[in-house]
Amino acid sequence: MNQISHQRINSDLLRPLFQTSWRFYLLVGLFGSVVLIALVAWLSQAYFGFGITGIRWPIYWGFYVTNFVFWIGISHAGTLISAILRLVDAGWRRPVTRCAEVITVFALMIGALFPIIHLGRPWLAFWLFPYPSERLIWPNFRSPLVWDFFAINTYLTGSVLFLFLPMIPDFAVVRDKATGLRKRIYGVLALGWRGTPKQWHRLESAMSIMAVAIVPVAVSVHTIVSFDFSMAPVPMWQTTIFGPYFVAGAIFSGIAGLLIAMALLRRFLHLQEYLLPIHFQNLGKLLLVMALLWGYFVFNERLVTYYGNEPSEMAVFWRTQRESFAPLYWTMVIGNFVLPVVLMGIKYFRTITGCVIASIGVIVGMWLERFLIIVPSLGHKYLPYTFATYRPQPVEIIIAIATFAAMTLLYVLFAKFVPIISIWELKTGGPSERMGPTRQHSSVGPVLLDRPRD
Amino acid sequence: MKAIYGLYGDGQSAQQAVNRLRAVGVTDREIVVISAQPMEEFEFGHMDSKTRIWWIACLGGLIGMATAFGLAWLTEMSWPINVGGLPVFAWWPNLIIIFELTMLGAILATVITLVVTAGLGRRSGVYDPAVSDGKILVGVENPTESRVRDLESALSAITGAQVKAI
């Protein structure tokens, strides 16, 4: 790459950091207000108690645990996808990885809030930490909730570091371009980075190790989240398929979240020359694979239950297939299977718009899937005295909506202060690698890069 | 700190500068190369690349594993709880804790090793902000007075070089 290309990359990717438009303040004000409203709702719940929610015996896990599982699932977008693409050295990953890794960190933060939001006395959340109370009682290490504590914290720590390490050279670029207080702040964040061969080698070795370590951790996190369900004697929960089913669903929703984020970034930060249609097409193919895998898991889960014909399980089965939860169930099937398979399976529809429509369907479908795993089973356990219905109350609905606002707010703030595409990785790859595998062998690849794309 | 260095527009020129510095008797240890991205396609990009970071990560993993085992053992033996007829120290559930802390140990050891061995957070040596615009810096820090002229001519012998002394 020549010097002009370097300067162009710098100016394009640093523009959002140095120029602030009214849109930024509008978005921060809008989404910040929603988050504040949710904060008030949560405080009112802490003050008045759980009576103002729809959560009551026997359905103790309603919207809150649905949101917990959903956001932990979305968190699989980044670190896992980024780590896998890094390990297989997929050159086209370069503009995509940071967009994805950021989703992981923020989604995990939001997801990890829900066990606390779900507590009647949230100020006692520290009881879950592995240390003895004043009566020398330790948390029960055989509880899946304690496994969650270890798994989510390991994944969050790993993901934050996995995101931060490759940002160090980019902070150095910002330091070099900035002035005044901004220069000092980014100078501190750059940790004295210079870019010697030794530093590059150590960084790349560290990233390789992190990628190797983070993949099994990511898989373990959602498997352990699935254990929250499959370890409990509740109809349609105690199944060995839940581990891989949850992991597949998490990656599925993660890719969908990533596609939506990329499309928004591309449009609002004018990154048309960096987030190319080929990136959407490649991720769209991954979305298709995951949609098929999701369909396969659902078919397995349903068929085995149907053949087992256990009365309490069949009651839940029919509630979702053709009774009260059927509209939600079939919406889920359309969102998670029909829409992505049609839109991503037919090349003509595998455009940026097609990817976004399919991804919105998947996000809606995956949220419904988490809800349909939790509520119908808890509302219809083995004996009639445990039968009940669940109606979410305004406080739960507000908090659920606010999670999406919080995610957008955090993402907007991040894109304002950190280059959302890794500058040094982009420079490393050169034009041909940015084009992705399809263009890589094309003799006109680098020429095409200089033209604006849709 | 004193330094003499040249700024080069591409890896080829930087490699030539490194070779010329070697030719006038500068050792690899004394040569400073700074670039805005890894330059693995050039020989100078592999200077000082030996690292034990993988082994240290494994060691960190082992420490994490031992910590998890100790924590699980200590807690369960300190307060034995009968859960569904499982043994007080049950391997299957404890393997989850052990796995997570093993990975956490490996990750933390990797990051600590990176920070220490890459000299992050310490006072740095010669640097030029032009590196961020794609220039490659090749130079020598604290050269002796007698060598300055040789180094200057070696660095400026390459076409397009911008040689600076600080």
XYZ file of C-alpha atoms in Angstrom:
620
model
C 0.000 0.000 0.000
C 1.289 3.415 -0.757
C 1.433 6.460 1.485
C -1.702 8.060 0.027
C -3.719 4.990 0.882
C -2.480 5.151 4.480
C -3.470 8.806 4.766
C -6.822 8.114 3.176
C -7.529 5.271 5.582
C -6.505 7.468 8.500
C -8.683 10.357 7.433
C -11.720 8.200 6.611
C -11.628 6.178 9.796
C -10.629 8.992 12.134
C -13.250 11.401 10.758
C -15.957 10.380 13.267
C -13.495 10.978 16.121
C -12.590 14.502 15.087
C -15.887 15.687 13.618
C -19.130 15.623 15.555
C -22.405 16.117 13.753
C -25.791 16.996 15.252
C -26.864 13.437 14.551
C -24.505 12.201 17.263
C -26.090 14.410 19.918
C -29.558 13.487 18.693
C -28.850 9.768 18.953
C -27.199 10.093 22.355
C -30.106 12.210 23.627
C -32.727 9.878 22.232
C -31.285 6.572 23.349
C -29.939 8.047 26.575
C -33.467 9.151 27.478
C -34.826 5.657 26.937
C -32.081 4.227 29.148
C -32.872 6.791 31.842
C -36.567 5.873 31.730
C -35.584 2.224 32.180
C -33.383 3.181 35.114
C -36.365 4.859 36.770
C -38.466 1.760 36.046
C -35.852 -0.474 37.628
C -35.515 1.760 40.681
C -39.284 1.707 41.102
C -39.149 -2.092 40.948
C -36.460 -2.125 43.637
C -38.557 0.260 45.750
C -42.035 -1.248 45.313
C -40.893 -4.847 44.956
C -41.583 -7.529 42.386
C -45.311 -7.055 42.762
C -45.211 -4.476 39.972
C -43.840 -7.061 37.523
C -45.684 -9.961 35.963
C -43.262 -12.425 37.507
C -44.951 -14.604 40.095
C -45.131 -18.247 41.060
C -44.666 -20.521 39.161
C -43.320 -18.359 36.327
C -40.347 -16.729 37.978
C -38.400 -16.358 34.741
C -40.211 -14.028 32.367
C -38.892 -11.183 30.265
C -35.783 -10.720 32.384
C -34.312 -14.163 31.859
C -35.435 -14.030 28.210
C -33.377 -10.861 27.844
C -30.471 -12.389 29.741
C -30.260 -15.400 27.418
C -30.908 -13.273 24.328
C -28.132 -10.761 25.020
C -25.630 -13.398 26.070
C -26.464 -15.007 22.720
C -25.942 -11.778 20.799
C -22.558 -11.483 22.477
C -21.401 -14.441 20.409
C -21.352 -12.140 17.404
C -18.037 -10.656 17.997
C -15.345 -12.440 19.798
C -16.289 -15.886 18.551
C -16.739 -14.865 14.914
C -13.685 -12.643 15.025
C -11.576 -15.333 16.695
C -12.602 -18.012 14.211
C -11.943 -15.749 11.227
C -8.605 -14.758 12.751
C -7.597 -18.388 13.288
C -8.427 -19.372 9.702
C -6.704 -16.173 8.532
C -9.678 -14.978 6.507
C -8.408 -11.754 4.983
C -11.887 -10.301 4.479
C -12.416 -10.267 8.250
C -10.239 -7.159 8.709
C -12.894 -4.429 8.392
C -15.428 -6.570 10.271
C -13.677 -7.778 13.416
C -13.842 -4.683 15.596
C -17.478 -3.966 14.715
C -18.159 -7.507 15.912
C -15.970 -7.519 19.017
C -17.640 -4.354 20.301
C -21.033 -6.048 20.084
C -19.705 -8.865 22.253
C -18.491 -6.616 25.032
C -21.611 -4.435 25.202
C -24.047 -7.326 24.785
C -22.309 -9.195 27.602
C -22.493 -6.146 29.831
C -26.202 -5.764 29.140
C -26.875 -9.500 29.502
C -24.929 -9.710 32.754
C -27.119 -6.956 34.231
C -30.224 -9.138 34.077
C -29.393 -11.542 36.896
C -29.059 -8.380 39.016
C -32.202 -6.703 37.622
C -33.971 -9.989 38.310
C -33.131 -9.828 42.016
C -35.641 -8.521 44.501
C -32.739 -7.150 46.528
C -30.110 -6.289 43.934
C -27.764 -4.881 46.554
C -27.152 -8.474 47.675
C -25.894 -9.598 44.245
C -22.426 -10.054 45.693
C -23.707 -13.150 47.486
C -23.084 -15.000 44.239
C -19.372 -14.223 44.371
C -17.200 -17.144 45.434
C -16.290 -16.026 48.932
C -17.723 -17.139 52.283
C -20.417 -15.104 54.011
C -20.176 -14.182 57.671
C -21.640 -17.594 58.502
C -18.901 -19.302 56.453
C -21.419 -20.459 53.865
C -19.890 -20.632 50.395
C -21.923 -20.442 47.193
C -22.960 -23.848 45.934
C -20.452 -24.730 43.216
C -22.822 -27.340 41.839
C -25.362 -24.693 40.880
C -25.486 -23.645 37.203
C -25.965 -20.062 38.394
C -22.497 -20.123 39.943
C -21.144 -21.647 36.718
C -22.710 -18.661 34.951
C -20.780 -16.347 37.220
C -17.457 -17.922 36.292
C -18.247 -18.386 32.598
C -19.638 -14.908 31.955
C -16.869 -13.181 33.872
C -14.179 -15.172 32.058
C -15.786 -14.401 28.704
C -16.263 -10.738 29.552
C -12.647 -10.369 30.722
C -11.348 -12.202 27.651
C -13.583 -10.243 25.276
C -12.635 -6.862 26.720
C -8.938 -7.725 26.368
C -9.493 -9.223 22.913
C -11.120 -5.954 21.892
C -8.608 -3.702 23.621
C -5.302 -5.223 22.498
C -5.687 -4.534 18.761
C -6.955 -1.043 19.606
C -3.575 -0.037 21.074
C -1.865 0.647 17.682
C -4.951 2.585 16.575
C -4.841 4.702 19.727
C -1.263 5.523 18.726
C -2.503 6.758 15.338
C -5.118 8.948 17.031
C -2.433 10.220 19.432
C -0.287 11.239 16.450
C -3.157 13.047 14.752
C -4.781 14.708 17.764
C -3.839 17.811 19.703
C -4.269 19.102 23.250
C -6.141 17.087 25.849
C -7.269 14.532 23.294
C -3.648 13.833 22.399
C -2.820 13.243 26.045
C -5.784 10.919 26.618
C -5.048 8.822 23.540
C -1.359 8.916 24.441
C -2.201 7.222 27.744
C -4.451 4.692 25.997
C -1.729 3.918 23.433
C 0.525 2.748 26.292
C 3.600 4.132 24.582
C 3.040 2.081 21.441
C 5.604 2.721 18.687
C 5.252 -0.172 16.253
C 8.602 -1.925 16.437
C 8.831 -5.419 14.920
C 9.057 -6.784 18.476
C 5.816 -5.065 19.495
C 3.998 -6.242 16.366
C 5.188 -9.798 16.906
C 4.166 -9.871 20.531
C 0.783 -8.376 19.707
C 0.079 -10.873 16.947
C 1.222 -13.802 19.098
C -0.988 -12.579 21.941
C -3.963 -12.210 19.591
C -3.428 -15.758 18.283
C -3.401 -17.171 21.815
C -6.438 -15.125 22.762
C -8.267 -16.384 19.662
C -7.450 -19.992 20.548
C -8.589 -19.477 24.151
C -11.694 -17.444 23.453
C -13.403 -19.909 21.070
C -13.902 -22.697 23.661
C -14.781 -20.089 26.306
C -17.488 -18.639 24.050
C -18.871 -22.113 23.376
C -18.793 -22.897 27.098
C -20.641 -19.702 28.022
C -23.769 -20.451 26.086
C -23.600 -24.136 26.923
C -23.584 -23.144 30.588
C -26.470 -20.733 29.995
C -28.328 -23.704 28.493
C -27.495 -25.690 31.653
C -29.564 -23.149 33.615
C -32.489 -24.827 31.886
C -31.433 -28.377 31.124
C -30.365 -29.104 34.711
C -33.897 -28.410 35.937
C -36.733 -30.995 35.971
C -39.107 -28.927 33.835
C -40.973 -30.246 30.754
C -38.990 -29.774 27.529
C -35.959 -28.440 29.392
C -34.157 -31.597 30.421
C -32.588 -32.466 27.113
C -29.012 -33.031 26.040
C -29.539 -31.059 22.839
C -29.794 -27.731 24.673
C -26.012 -27.132 24.824
C -25.281 -27.180 21.058
C -28.774 -25.791 20.308
C -28.083 -22.720 22.440
C -24.585 -22.254 21.036
C -25.863 -22.448 17.448
C -28.679 -20.034 18.270
C -26.237 -17.638 19.907
C -23.938 -17.556 16.892
C -26.991 -17.203 14.651
C -28.364 -14.172 16.500
C -24.846 -12.794 16.843
C -24.286 -12.794 13.082
C -27.670 -11.122 12.601
C -26.780 -8.419 15.128
C -23.443 -7.895 13.423
C -25.028 -7.513 9.981
C -27.457 -4.873 11.250
C -24.660 -2.981 13.041
C -22.445 -3.088 9.937
C -25.225 -1.798 7.696
C -25.901 1.131 10.057
C -22.206 1.964 10.412
C -21.724 1.796 6.676
C -24.540 4.234 6.091
C -24.077 6.719 8.898
C -20.259 6.783 9.080
C -19.892 6.706 5.279
C -17.823 3.521 5.308
C -18.969 2.327 1.887
C -15.394 1.771 0.746
C -14.490 -0.367 3.742
C -17.597 -2.406 4.541
C -18.133 -3.811 1.080
C -21.059 -5.813 -0.294
C -18.777 -8.857 -0.283
C -18.568 -8.684 3.521
C -22.354 -8.747 3.740
C -22.523 -11.585 1.237
C -19.990 -13.673 3.161
C -21.719 -13.063 6.485
C -25.054 -13.654 4.737
C -23.836 -17.110 3.746
C -22.867 -17.753 7.358
C -26.354 -16.613 8.388
C -27.839 -19.107 5.925
C -25.733 -21.948 7.333
C -26.772 -21.057 10.867
C -30.454 -20.833 9.831
C -30.245 -24.366 8.445
C -28.454 -25.547 11.574
C -31.104 -23.897 13.746
C -33.833 -25.653 11.743
C -32.017 -28.953 12.190
C -31.823 -28.517 15.969
C -35.479 -27.485 16.264
C -36.529 -30.494 14.195
C -34.474 -32.796 16.439
C -35.832 -31.287 19.622
C -39.439 -31.431 18.452
C -39.297 -34.900 16.884
C -37.729 -36.551 19.938
C -40.300 -34.924 22.240
C -43.116 -35.991 19.919
C -41.952 -39.600 19.852
C -41.349 -39.624 23.609
C -45.016 -38.661 24.042
C -44.540 -37.838 27.701
C -47.828 -36.135 28.763
C -46.385 -33.055 30.494
C -43.939 -32.482 27.627
C -46.654 -32.968 25.020
C -48.797 -30.384 26.811
C -46.029 -27.796 26.384
C -45.411 -29.076 22.844
C -48.987 -28.446 21.756
C -49.210 -25.118 23.600
C -46.459 -23.834 21.345
C -47.439 -25.656 18.144
C -51.166 -24.909 17.944
C -52.524 -23.375 21.135
C -51.962 -20.103 23.000
C -48.302 -19.650 22.050
C -48.700 -20.777 18.425
C -48.687 -17.259 16.895
C -45.375 -16.521 18.606
C -43.985 -19.937 17.693
C -44.744 -19.645 13.995
C -43.495 -16.054 13.915
C -40.261 -17.450 15.329
C -40.093 -20.125 12.621
C -40.663 -17.547 9.898
C -38.088 -15.142 11.363
C -35.429 -17.738 12.128
C -35.846 -20.108 9.208
C -38.115 -19.110 6.330
C -36.907 -15.525 5.967
C -33.126 -16.121 6.188
C -33.245 -19.288 4.073
C -35.175 -17.555 1.285
C -33.293 -14.245 1.395
C -29.813 -15.646 1.941
C -30.321 -18.806 -0.108
C -31.205 -16.963 -3.308
C -28.194 -15.025 -4.550
C -30.371 -12.252 -6.004
C -31.654 -11.335 -2.532
C -28.255 -11.625 -0.789
C -27.746 -7.871 -0.915
C -27.120 -5.476 1.958
C -30.847 -4.752 2.204
C -31.643 -8.473 2.038
C -29.116 -9.195 4.786
C -30.632 -6.508 7.008
C -34.207 -7.752 6.495
C -33.174 -11.344 7.203
C -31.211 -10.229 10.264
C -34.133 -8.293 11.715
C -36.228 -11.437 11.261
C -33.582 -13.484 13.056
C -33.291 -11.021 15.951
C -37.069 -11.073 16.473
C -37.154 -14.850 16.033
C -34.327 -15.530 18.454
C -35.833 -13.307 21.131
C -39.120 -15.204 20.726
C -37.250 -18.511 20.871
C -35.790 -17.631 24.284
C -39.226 -16.514 25.493
C -40.863 -19.706 24.193
C -38.308 -21.893 25.916
C -38.957 -20.212 29.252
C -42.598 -19.250 29.662
C -44.675 -22.137 28.198
C -42.634 -24.723 30.143
C -42.712 -22.871 33.458
C -46.437 -22.231 33.074
C -47.272 -25.892 32.543
C -45.174 -28.171 34.704
C -46.009 -31.692 35.870
C -48.966 -31.092 38.186
C -52.070 -28.920 37.598
C -51.435 -26.751 40.662
C -48.394 -25.354 38.829
C -50.325 -24.262 35.741
C -50.293 -20.510 35.219
C -50.101 -17.707 32.703
C -47.636 -14.846 32.419
C -48.394 -11.262 31.461
C -45.411 -8.936 31.251
C -45.996 -5.620 33.015
C -44.892 -2.145 31.847
C -41.731 -2.186 33.968
C -40.495 -5.348 32.237
C -41.452 -4.118 28.774
C -39.698 -0.773 29.325
C -36.521 -2.482 30.526
C -36.613 -4.928 27.591
C -36.941 -2.094 25.067
C -34.260 -0.094 26.857
C -31.708 -2.864 26.390
C -31.823 -2.222 22.642
C -31.508 1.512 23.278
C -28.580 0.875 25.638
C -26.844 -1.257 23.027
C -27.262 1.443 20.379
C -26.160 4.175 22.773
C -23.008 2.315 23.771
C -22.242 1.526 20.140
C -22.689 5.151 19.069
C -20.434 6.348 21.896
C -17.800 3.750 21.042
C -17.810 4.688 17.352
C -17.381 8.311 18.389
C -14.254 7.723 20.469
C -12.556 4.713 18.865
C -11.977 3.878 15.169
C -14.718 1.348 14.509
C -12.576 -0.403 11.908
C -9.110 -1.538 12.873
C -6.816 0.863 11.024
C -3.616 -1.146 11.266
C -5.285 -4.404 10.282
C -6.796 -2.719 7.264
C -3.377 -1.401 6.253
C -1.855 -4.836 6.780
C -4.328 -6.574 4.543
C -3.934 -4.358 1.504
C -6.671 -3.898 -1.079
C -6.976 -7.491 -2.309
C -7.599 -8.947 1.142
C -10.216 -6.333 1.919
C -12.148 -7.448 -1.124
C -12.658 -10.907 0.302
C -12.115 -14.284 -1.333
C -14.342 -13.629 -4.340
C -12.451 -10.542 -5.418
C -9.067 -11.709 -4.254
C -8.348 -13.567 -7.443
C -9.794 -10.909 -9.621
C -7.284 -8.971 -11.656
C -9.382 -5.824 -11.293
C -9.658 -6.007 -7.511
C -7.474 -3.047 -6.477
C -8.958 -0.886 -9.213
C -12.466 -1.592 -8.000
C -11.496 -0.465 -4.508
C -11.090 3.105 -5.598
C -14.682 3.360 -6.726
C -17.550 4.014 -4.349
C -19.803 1.029 -3.847
C -23.307 0.358 -2.740
C 17.857 10.987 23.981
C 19.775 11.314 20.717
C 18.894 9.470 17.565
C 19.464 9.484 13.850
C 16.859 7.988 11.597
C 15.437 7.906 8.110
C 11.816 7.790 6.997
C 11.007 5.549 4.034
C 7.920 5.283 1.908
C 7.872 1.512 1.457
C 9.156 -1.723 2.933
C 11.682 -2.278 0.152
C 13.481 0.987 0.908
C 13.338 0.312 4.642
C 14.908 -3.109 4.085
C 17.702 -1.497 2.077
C 18.285 1.010 4.889
C 18.492 -1.786 7.433
C 20.993 -3.639 5.221
C 23.114 -0.514 4.802
C 23.174 0.057 8.556
C 24.373 -3.501 9.025
C 27.045 -2.897 6.382
C 28.492 -0.007 8.406
C 28.733 -2.200 11.487
C 25.441 -1.536 13.305
C 24.109 -4.634 15.048
C 20.460 -5.758 14.785
C 20.057 -4.941 18.449
C 20.932 -1.298 17.810
C 18.704 -0.860 14.757
C 15.290 0.649 15.442
C 12.499 -0.023 12.939
C 9.036 1.432 13.416
C 6.072 0.916 11.114
C 2.328 1.489 11.141
C 1.588 -2.156 10.498
C 3.384 -5.522 10.768
C 5.903 -5.913 7.939
C 6.186 -9.678 7.904
C 6.935 -9.883 4.206
C 10.309 -8.237 4.860
C 13.271 -9.650 6.705
C 13.460 -6.726 9.141
C 9.889 -7.465 10.185
C 11.121 -10.634 11.852
C 13.796 -9.020 14.005
C 13.453 -9.936 17.669
C 10.581 -12.301 16.994
C 11.559 -15.069 19.410
C 9.059 -15.293 22.220
C 8.010 -17.691 24.953
C 4.523 -16.202 25.129
C 2.863 -19.536 24.197
C 4.644 -21.336 27.025
C 3.813 -18.579 29.488
C 0.159 -18.784 28.429
C 0.218 -22.524 29.161
C 1.786 -21.836 32.539
C -0.935 -19.258 33.242
C -3.514 -21.862 32.309
C -1.975 -24.354 34.735
C -1.995 -21.760 37.523
C -5.653 -21.010 36.743
C -6.440 -24.713 36.811
C -4.722 -25.208 40.170
C -6.505 -22.141 41.583
C -9.900 -23.434 40.442
C -9.229 -26.872 41.873
C -8.107 -25.357 45.175
C -11.085 -23.001 45.331
C -13.605 -25.751 44.566
C -11.970 -28.167 47.007
C -11.662 -25.613 49.782
C -15.202 -24.297 49.479
C -16.903 -27.653 49.186
C -14.936 -29.214 52.011
C -15.387 -26.121 54.219
C -19.152 -26.247 53.880
C -20.287 -29.676 52.709
C -23.750 -29.457 51.149
C -25.703 -32.488 50.011
C -27.013 -31.676 46.545
C -29.113 -34.398 44.923
C -26.903 -37.163 46.280
C -23.788 -35.861 44.504
C -20.457 -36.336 46.283
C -19.356 -33.331 48.345
C -16.527 -32.771 45.872
C -18.175 -33.674 42.558
C -15.852 -33.742 39.556
C -18.380 -33.167 36.766
C -19.684 -29.786 37.923
C -16.268 -28.749 39.207
C -14.741 -29.367 35.775
C -16.729 -26.371 34.541
C -15.162 -24.065 37.133
C -11.741 -25.584 36.480
C -12.112 -25.081 32.713
C -13.170 -21.448 33.018
C -10.376 -20.482 35.394
C -7.808 -22.386 33.288
C -8.756 -20.263 30.304
C -8.833 -17.105 32.388
C -5.333 -17.883 33.652
C -4.049 -18.400 30.100
C -5.652 -15.163 28.893
C -4.327 -13.062 31.768
C -0.834 -14.571 31.476
C -0.834 -13.757 27.750
C -1.806 -10.143 28.290
C 0.688 -9.628 31.129
C 3.449 -11.150 28.983
C 2.517 -8.872 26.091
C 2.613 -5.776 28.277
C 5.941 -6.695 29.853
C 7.819 -8.003 26.799
C 6.540 -5.399 24.331
C 7.506 -2.625 26.730
C 3.996 -1.185 26.875
C 3.411 1.549 29.392
C 7.105 2.407 29.584
C 8.959 5.470 28.338
C 9.598 4.922 24.681
C 12.545 5.782 22.460
C 12.758 7.450 19.082
C 9.470 8.035 17.259
C 8.097 10.166 14.448
C 4.369 10.805 13.899
C 4.959 10.408 10.140
C 4.883 6.667 10.833
C 1.113 6.938 11.192
C 0.932 8.180 7.600
C 2.668 5.102 6.288
C 6.333 6.041 6.583
C 8.729 3.429 7.956
C 11.297 4.678 10.422
C 14.753 3.087 10.413
C 17.392 4.476 12.703
C 19.790 4.164 15.593
C 19.309 5.517 19.092
C 22.118 7.228 20.979
C 24.790 6.847 18.275
C 28.376 7.731 19.180
C 29.663 10.965 17.648
C 32.199 9.098 15.550
C 29.525 7.046 13.813
C 26.993 9.783 13.047
C 28.449 10.639 9.636
C 28.534 6.960 8.546
C 24.992 6.382 9.742
C 23.713 9.497 8.016
C 25.240 8.513 4.708
C 23.967 4.940 5.067
C 20.426 6.089 5.785
C 20.334 8.766 3.093
C 21.747 6.524 0.366
C 18.267 5.220 -0.433
C 16.203 7.236 -2.899
C 13.400 9.219 -1.298
C 14.744 8.925 2.253
C 14.121 11.741 4.725
C 16.942 11.623 7.249
C 16.557 13.363 10.585
C 18.751 13.710 13.643
C 17.418 14.541 17.097
